[in-house]
Tab-separated table of C-alpha atoms in Angstrom:
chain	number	residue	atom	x	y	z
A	1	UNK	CA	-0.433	23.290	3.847
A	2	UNK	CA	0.642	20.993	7.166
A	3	UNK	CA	-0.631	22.422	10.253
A	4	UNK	CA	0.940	22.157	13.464
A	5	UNK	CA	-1.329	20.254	15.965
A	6	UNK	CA	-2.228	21.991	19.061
A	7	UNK	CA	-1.132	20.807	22.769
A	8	UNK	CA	-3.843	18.365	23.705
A	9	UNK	CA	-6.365	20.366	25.832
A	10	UNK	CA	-6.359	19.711	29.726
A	11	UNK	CA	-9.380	18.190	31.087
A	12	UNK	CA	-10.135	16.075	27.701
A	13	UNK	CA	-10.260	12.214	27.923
A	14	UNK	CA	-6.273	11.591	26.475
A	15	UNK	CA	-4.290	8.231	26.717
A	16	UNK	CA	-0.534	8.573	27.156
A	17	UNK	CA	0.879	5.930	24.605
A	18	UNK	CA	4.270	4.651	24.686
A	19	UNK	CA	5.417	4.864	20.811
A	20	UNK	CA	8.885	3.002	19.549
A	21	UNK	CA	9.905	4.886	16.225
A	22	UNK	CA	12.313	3.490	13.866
A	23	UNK	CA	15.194	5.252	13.435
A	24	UNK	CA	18.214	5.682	10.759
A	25	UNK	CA	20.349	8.452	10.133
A	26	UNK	CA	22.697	7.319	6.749
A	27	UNK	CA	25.004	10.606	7.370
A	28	UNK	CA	25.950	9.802	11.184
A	29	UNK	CA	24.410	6.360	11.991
A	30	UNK	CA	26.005	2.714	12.096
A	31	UNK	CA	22.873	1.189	11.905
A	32	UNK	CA	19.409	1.399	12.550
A	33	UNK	CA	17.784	2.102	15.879
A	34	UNK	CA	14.599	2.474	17.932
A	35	UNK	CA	13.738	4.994	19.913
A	36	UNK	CA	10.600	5.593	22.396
A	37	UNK	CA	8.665	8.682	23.152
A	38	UNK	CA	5.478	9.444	25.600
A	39	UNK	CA	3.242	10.840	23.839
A	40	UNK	CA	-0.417	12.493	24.923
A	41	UNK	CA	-2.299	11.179	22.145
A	42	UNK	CA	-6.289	12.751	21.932
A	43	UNK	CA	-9.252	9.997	21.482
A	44	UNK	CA	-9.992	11.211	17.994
A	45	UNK	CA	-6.370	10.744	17.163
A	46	UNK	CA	-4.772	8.933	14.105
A	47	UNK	CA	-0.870	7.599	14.100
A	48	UNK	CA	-0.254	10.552	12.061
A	49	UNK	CA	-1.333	12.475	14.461
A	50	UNK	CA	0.872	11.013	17.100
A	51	UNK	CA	3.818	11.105	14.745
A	52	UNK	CA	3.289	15.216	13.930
A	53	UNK	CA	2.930	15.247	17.963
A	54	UNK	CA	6.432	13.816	17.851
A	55	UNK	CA	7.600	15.652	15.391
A	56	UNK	CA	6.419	19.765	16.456
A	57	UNK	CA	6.941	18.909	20.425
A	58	UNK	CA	9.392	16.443	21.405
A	59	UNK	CA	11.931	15.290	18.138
A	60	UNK	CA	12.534	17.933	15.673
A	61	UNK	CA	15.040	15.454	14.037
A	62	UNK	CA	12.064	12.865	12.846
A	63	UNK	CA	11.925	12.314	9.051
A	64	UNK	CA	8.660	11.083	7.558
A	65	UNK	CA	6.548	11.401	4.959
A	66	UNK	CA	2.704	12.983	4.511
A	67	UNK	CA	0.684	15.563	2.921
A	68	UNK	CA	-3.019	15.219	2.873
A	69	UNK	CA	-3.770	13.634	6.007
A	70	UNK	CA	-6.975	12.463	3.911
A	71	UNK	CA	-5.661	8.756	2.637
A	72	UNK	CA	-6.242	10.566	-0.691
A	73	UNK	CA	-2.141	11.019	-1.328
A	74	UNK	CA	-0.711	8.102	-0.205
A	75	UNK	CA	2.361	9.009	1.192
A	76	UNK	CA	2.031	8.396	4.928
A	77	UNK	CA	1.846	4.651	4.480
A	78	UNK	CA	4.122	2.933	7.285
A	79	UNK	CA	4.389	-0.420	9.758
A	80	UNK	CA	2.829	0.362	12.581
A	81	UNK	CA	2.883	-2.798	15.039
A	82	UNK	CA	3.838	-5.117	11.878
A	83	UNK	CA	0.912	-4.144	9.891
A	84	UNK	CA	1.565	-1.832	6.961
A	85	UNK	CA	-0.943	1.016	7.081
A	86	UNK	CA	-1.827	4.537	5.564
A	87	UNK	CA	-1.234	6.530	9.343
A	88	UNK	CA	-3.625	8.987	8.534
A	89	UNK	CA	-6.458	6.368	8.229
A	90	UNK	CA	-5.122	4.310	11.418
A	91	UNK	CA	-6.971	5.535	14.242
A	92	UNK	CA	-5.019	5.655	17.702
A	93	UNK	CA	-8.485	4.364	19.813
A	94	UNK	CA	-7.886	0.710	17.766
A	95	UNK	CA	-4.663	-0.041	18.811
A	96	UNK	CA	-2.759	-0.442	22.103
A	97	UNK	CA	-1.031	1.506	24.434
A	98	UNK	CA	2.568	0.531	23.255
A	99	UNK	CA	3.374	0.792	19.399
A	100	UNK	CA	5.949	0.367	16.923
A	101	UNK	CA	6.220	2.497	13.429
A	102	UNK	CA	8.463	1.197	10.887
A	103	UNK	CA	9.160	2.404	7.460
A	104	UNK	CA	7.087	0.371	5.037
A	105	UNK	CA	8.595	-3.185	4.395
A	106	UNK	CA	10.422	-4.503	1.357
A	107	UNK	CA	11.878	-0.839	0.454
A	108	UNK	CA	15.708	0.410	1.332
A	109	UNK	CA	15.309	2.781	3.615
A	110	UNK	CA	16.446	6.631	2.800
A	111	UNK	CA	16.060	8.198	6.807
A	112	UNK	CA	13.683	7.349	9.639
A	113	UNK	CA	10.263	6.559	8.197
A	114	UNK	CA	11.122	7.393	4.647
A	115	UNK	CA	11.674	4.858	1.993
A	116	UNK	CA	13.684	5.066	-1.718
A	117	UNK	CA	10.911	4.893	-3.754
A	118	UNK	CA	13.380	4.808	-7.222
A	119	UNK	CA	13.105	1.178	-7.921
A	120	UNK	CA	9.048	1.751	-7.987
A	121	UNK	CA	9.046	4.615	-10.102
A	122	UNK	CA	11.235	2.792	-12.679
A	123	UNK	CA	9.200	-0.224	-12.668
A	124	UNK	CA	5.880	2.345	-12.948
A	125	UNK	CA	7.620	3.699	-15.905
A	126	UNK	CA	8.429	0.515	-17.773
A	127	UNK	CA	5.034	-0.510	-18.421
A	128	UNK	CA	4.267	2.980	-19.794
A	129	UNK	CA	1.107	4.045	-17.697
A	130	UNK	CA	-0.797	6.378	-20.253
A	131	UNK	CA	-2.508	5.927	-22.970
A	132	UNK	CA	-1.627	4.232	-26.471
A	133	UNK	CA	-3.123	5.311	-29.426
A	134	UNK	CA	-3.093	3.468	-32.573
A	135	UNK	CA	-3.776	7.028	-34.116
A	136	UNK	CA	-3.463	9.949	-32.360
A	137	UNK	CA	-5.990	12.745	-32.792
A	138	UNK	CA	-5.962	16.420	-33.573
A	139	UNK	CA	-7.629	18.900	-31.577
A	140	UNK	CA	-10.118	19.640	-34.660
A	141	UNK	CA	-11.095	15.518	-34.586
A	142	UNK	CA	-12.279	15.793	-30.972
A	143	UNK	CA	-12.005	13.227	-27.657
A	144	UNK	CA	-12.036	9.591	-27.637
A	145	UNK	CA	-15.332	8.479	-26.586
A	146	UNK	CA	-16.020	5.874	-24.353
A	147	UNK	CA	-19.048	4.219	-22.475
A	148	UNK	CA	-20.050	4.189	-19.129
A	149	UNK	CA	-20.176	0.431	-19.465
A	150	UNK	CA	-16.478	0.659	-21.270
A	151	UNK	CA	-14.949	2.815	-17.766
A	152	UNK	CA	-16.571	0.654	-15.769
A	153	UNK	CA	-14.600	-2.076	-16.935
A	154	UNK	CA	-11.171	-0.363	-15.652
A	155	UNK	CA	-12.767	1.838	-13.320
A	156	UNK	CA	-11.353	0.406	-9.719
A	157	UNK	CA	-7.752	0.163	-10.849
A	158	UNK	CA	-7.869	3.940	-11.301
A	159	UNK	CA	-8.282	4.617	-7.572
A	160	UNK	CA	-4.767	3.330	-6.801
A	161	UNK	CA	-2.950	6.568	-4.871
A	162	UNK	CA	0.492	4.650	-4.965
A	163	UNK	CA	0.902	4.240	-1.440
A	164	UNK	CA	2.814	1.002	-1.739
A	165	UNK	CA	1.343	-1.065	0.837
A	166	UNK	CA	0.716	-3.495	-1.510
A	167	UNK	CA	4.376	-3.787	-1.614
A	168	UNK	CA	4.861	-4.375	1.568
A	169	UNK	CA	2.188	-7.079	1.620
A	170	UNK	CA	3.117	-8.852	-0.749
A	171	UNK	CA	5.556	-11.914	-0.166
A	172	UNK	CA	6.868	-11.698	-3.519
A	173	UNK	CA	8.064	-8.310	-3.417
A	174	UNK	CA	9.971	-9.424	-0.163
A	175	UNK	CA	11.786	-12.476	-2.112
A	176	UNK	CA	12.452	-10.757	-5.607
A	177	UNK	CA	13.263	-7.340	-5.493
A	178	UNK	CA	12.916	-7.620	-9.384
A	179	UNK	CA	9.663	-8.447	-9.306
A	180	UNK	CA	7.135	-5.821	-10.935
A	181	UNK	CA	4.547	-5.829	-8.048
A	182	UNK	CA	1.071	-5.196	-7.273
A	183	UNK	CA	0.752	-1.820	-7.791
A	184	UNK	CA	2.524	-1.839	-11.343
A	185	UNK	CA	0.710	-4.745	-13.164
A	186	UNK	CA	-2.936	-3.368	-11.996
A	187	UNK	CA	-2.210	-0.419	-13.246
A	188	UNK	CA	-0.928	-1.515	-16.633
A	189	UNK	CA	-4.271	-3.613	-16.637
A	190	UNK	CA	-5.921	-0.701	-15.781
A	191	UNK	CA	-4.772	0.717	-19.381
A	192	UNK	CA	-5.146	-2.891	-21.185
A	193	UNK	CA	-8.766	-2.815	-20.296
A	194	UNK	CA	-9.407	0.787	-21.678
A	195	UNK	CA	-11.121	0.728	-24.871
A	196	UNK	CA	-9.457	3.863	-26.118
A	197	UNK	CA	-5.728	2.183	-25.466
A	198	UNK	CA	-4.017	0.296	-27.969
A	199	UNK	CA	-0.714	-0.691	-26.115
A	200	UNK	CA	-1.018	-4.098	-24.724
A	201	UNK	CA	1.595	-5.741	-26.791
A	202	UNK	CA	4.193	-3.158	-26.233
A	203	UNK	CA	3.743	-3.666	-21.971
A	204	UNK	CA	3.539	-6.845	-22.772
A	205	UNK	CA	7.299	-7.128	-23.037
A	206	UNK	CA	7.235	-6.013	-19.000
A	207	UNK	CA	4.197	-7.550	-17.751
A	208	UNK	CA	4.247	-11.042	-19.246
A	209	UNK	CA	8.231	-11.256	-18.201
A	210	UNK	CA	9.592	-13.713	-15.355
A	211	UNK	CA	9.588	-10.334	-13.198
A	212	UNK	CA	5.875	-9.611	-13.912
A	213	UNK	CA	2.505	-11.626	-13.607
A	214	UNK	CA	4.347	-14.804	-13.472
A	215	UNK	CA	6.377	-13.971	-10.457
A	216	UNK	CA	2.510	-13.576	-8.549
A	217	UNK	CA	1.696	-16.612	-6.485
A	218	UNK	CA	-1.564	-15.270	-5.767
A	219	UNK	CA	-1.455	-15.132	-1.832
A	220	UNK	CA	-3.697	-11.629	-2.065
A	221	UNK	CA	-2.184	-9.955	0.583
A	222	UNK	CA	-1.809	-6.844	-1.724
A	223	UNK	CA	-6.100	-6.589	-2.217
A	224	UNK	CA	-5.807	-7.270	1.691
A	225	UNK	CA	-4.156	-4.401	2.390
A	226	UNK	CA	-5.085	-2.006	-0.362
A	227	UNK	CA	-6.737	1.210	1.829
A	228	UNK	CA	-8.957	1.910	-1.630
A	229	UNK	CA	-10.105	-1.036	-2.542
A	230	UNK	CA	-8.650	-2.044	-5.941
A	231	UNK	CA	-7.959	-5.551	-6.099
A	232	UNK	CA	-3.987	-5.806	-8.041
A	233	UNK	CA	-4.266	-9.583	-6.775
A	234	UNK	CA	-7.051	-9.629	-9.160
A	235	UNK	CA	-5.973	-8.261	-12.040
A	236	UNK	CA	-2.970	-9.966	-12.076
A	237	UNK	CA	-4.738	-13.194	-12.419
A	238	UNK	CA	-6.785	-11.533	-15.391
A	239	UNK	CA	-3.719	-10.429	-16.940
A	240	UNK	CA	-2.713	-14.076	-17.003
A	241	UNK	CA	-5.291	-15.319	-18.727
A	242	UNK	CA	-5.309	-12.920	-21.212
A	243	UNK	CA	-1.354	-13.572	-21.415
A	244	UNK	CA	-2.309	-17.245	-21.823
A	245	UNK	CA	-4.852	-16.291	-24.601
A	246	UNK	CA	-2.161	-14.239	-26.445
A	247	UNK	CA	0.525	-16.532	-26.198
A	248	UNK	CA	-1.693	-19.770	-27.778
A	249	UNK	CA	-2.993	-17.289	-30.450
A	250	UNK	CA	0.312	-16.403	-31.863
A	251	UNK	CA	1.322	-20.037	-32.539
A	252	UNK	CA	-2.350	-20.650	-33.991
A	253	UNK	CA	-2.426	-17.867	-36.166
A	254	UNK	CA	1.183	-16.725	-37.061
A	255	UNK	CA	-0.060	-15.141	-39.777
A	256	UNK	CA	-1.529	-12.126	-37.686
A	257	UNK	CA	0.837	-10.137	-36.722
A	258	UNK	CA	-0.924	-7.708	-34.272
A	259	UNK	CA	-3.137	-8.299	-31.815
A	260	UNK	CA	-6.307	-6.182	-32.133
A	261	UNK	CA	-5.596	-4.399	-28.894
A	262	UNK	CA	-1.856	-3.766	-29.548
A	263	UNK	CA	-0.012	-1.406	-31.587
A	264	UNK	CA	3.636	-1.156	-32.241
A	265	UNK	CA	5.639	2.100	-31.153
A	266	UNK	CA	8.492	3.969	-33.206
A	267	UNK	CA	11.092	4.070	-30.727
């Protein structure tokens, strides 16, 4: 449940921080704005902090988005002084006293700080993130088993929380708005790599398109800026090998018609 934050407490060591907030109103404004607030910020502070400040004491009006306040979500992810960032996990302490906070980059914006997020979520959904089964099993014929060694394999591209920094990284993204994206290919190498999926081919379609791996000019600003450490910059460039590998295969043995880590769906 969001808390409102307390007044900051007289007598503690505070900094007064000048913060310029994006601003955009689609029902009553023209076109975007900026507008500045003082703002008593605590030493232990994060942006998110400063923004809730904003938000309880001084601008009712503000529209953003957050939940956890725990980078666990991924939803508070913004520009703040050019830099896209998860607010809850950018302390106030590191930056200066004047700063900027923009909705992320390389996303329409929907009001303030909040960004359409539709164009992800169909991209997400077109390189069907879940697991393909070549067979699936009853209840009686218990789970799929898999190794530690197997999960390991995958195992970083699972901490992704979807906070689409990446996206705004990424200089792709900013010059193709077709373009799959970080976020989308790891994941869908995430589920090539499990050893209980069987769906490769079928994402293929999607992820070994002009709008997927290709598009990647492997810059790596996406790893850069990933707050959990998964490396889509990475995976990318494994998925085009293995793209590569695929694509020589079928013209050296047309005779197979599956790939042993593909499976074809019944629409």
């Amino acid at each position: 449940m969001n808390k409102t934050l307390p007044l900051p407490i007289a007598g503690q060591s505070r900094r007064t921080l000048e913060i310029e907030v994006f601003r955009y109103n689609p029902d009553s404004d023209q076109s975007p704005h900026y507008q500045t607030y003082e703002v008593p910020c605590e030493p232990d502070w994060v942006v998110l902090d400063a923004i809730n400040y904003i938000k309880d004491h001084l601008d009712r009006s503000l529209s953003y988005r957050w939940s956890c306040h725990m980078a666990v979500c991924g939803s508070c992810g913004m520009m703040v002084n050019g830099e896209a960032v998860l607010t809850c996990h950018a302390f106030i302490r590191d930056l200066p006293d004047q700063i900027r906070i923009e909705p992320l980059d390389n996303f329409p914006v929907a009001r303030d700080l909040i960004v359409d997020m539709d164009s992800f979520v169909e991209k997400l959904i077109a390189v069907k993130p879940y697991l393909i089964a070549a067979k699936e099993r009853s209840l009686d014929e218990g789970p799929y088993i898999q190794s530690p060694a197997e999960l390991q394999n995958f195992k970083q591209y699972t901490q992704c929380i979807n906070c689409l920094l990446c996206y705004s990284a990424c200089p792709q993204v900013s010059l193709n708005v077709d373009f799959a994206g970080p976020a989308v290919l790891a994941l869908a190498h995430r589920y090539n790599l499990d050893s209980r999926d069987m769906g490769r081919s079928v994402r293929a379609d999607v992820v070994a398109s002009n709008e997927g791996i290709w598009e990647c000019s492997f810059v790596g600003a996406c790893s850069e800026a990933c707050p959990k450490h998964v490396d889509p910059a990475a995976a990318i460039q494994q998925t085009k090998i293995a793209a590569t590998g695929d694509y020589f295969l079928h013209f050296l043995t047309p005779w197979k018609k599956k790939h042993k880590k593909s499976v074809e769906l019944s629409e």
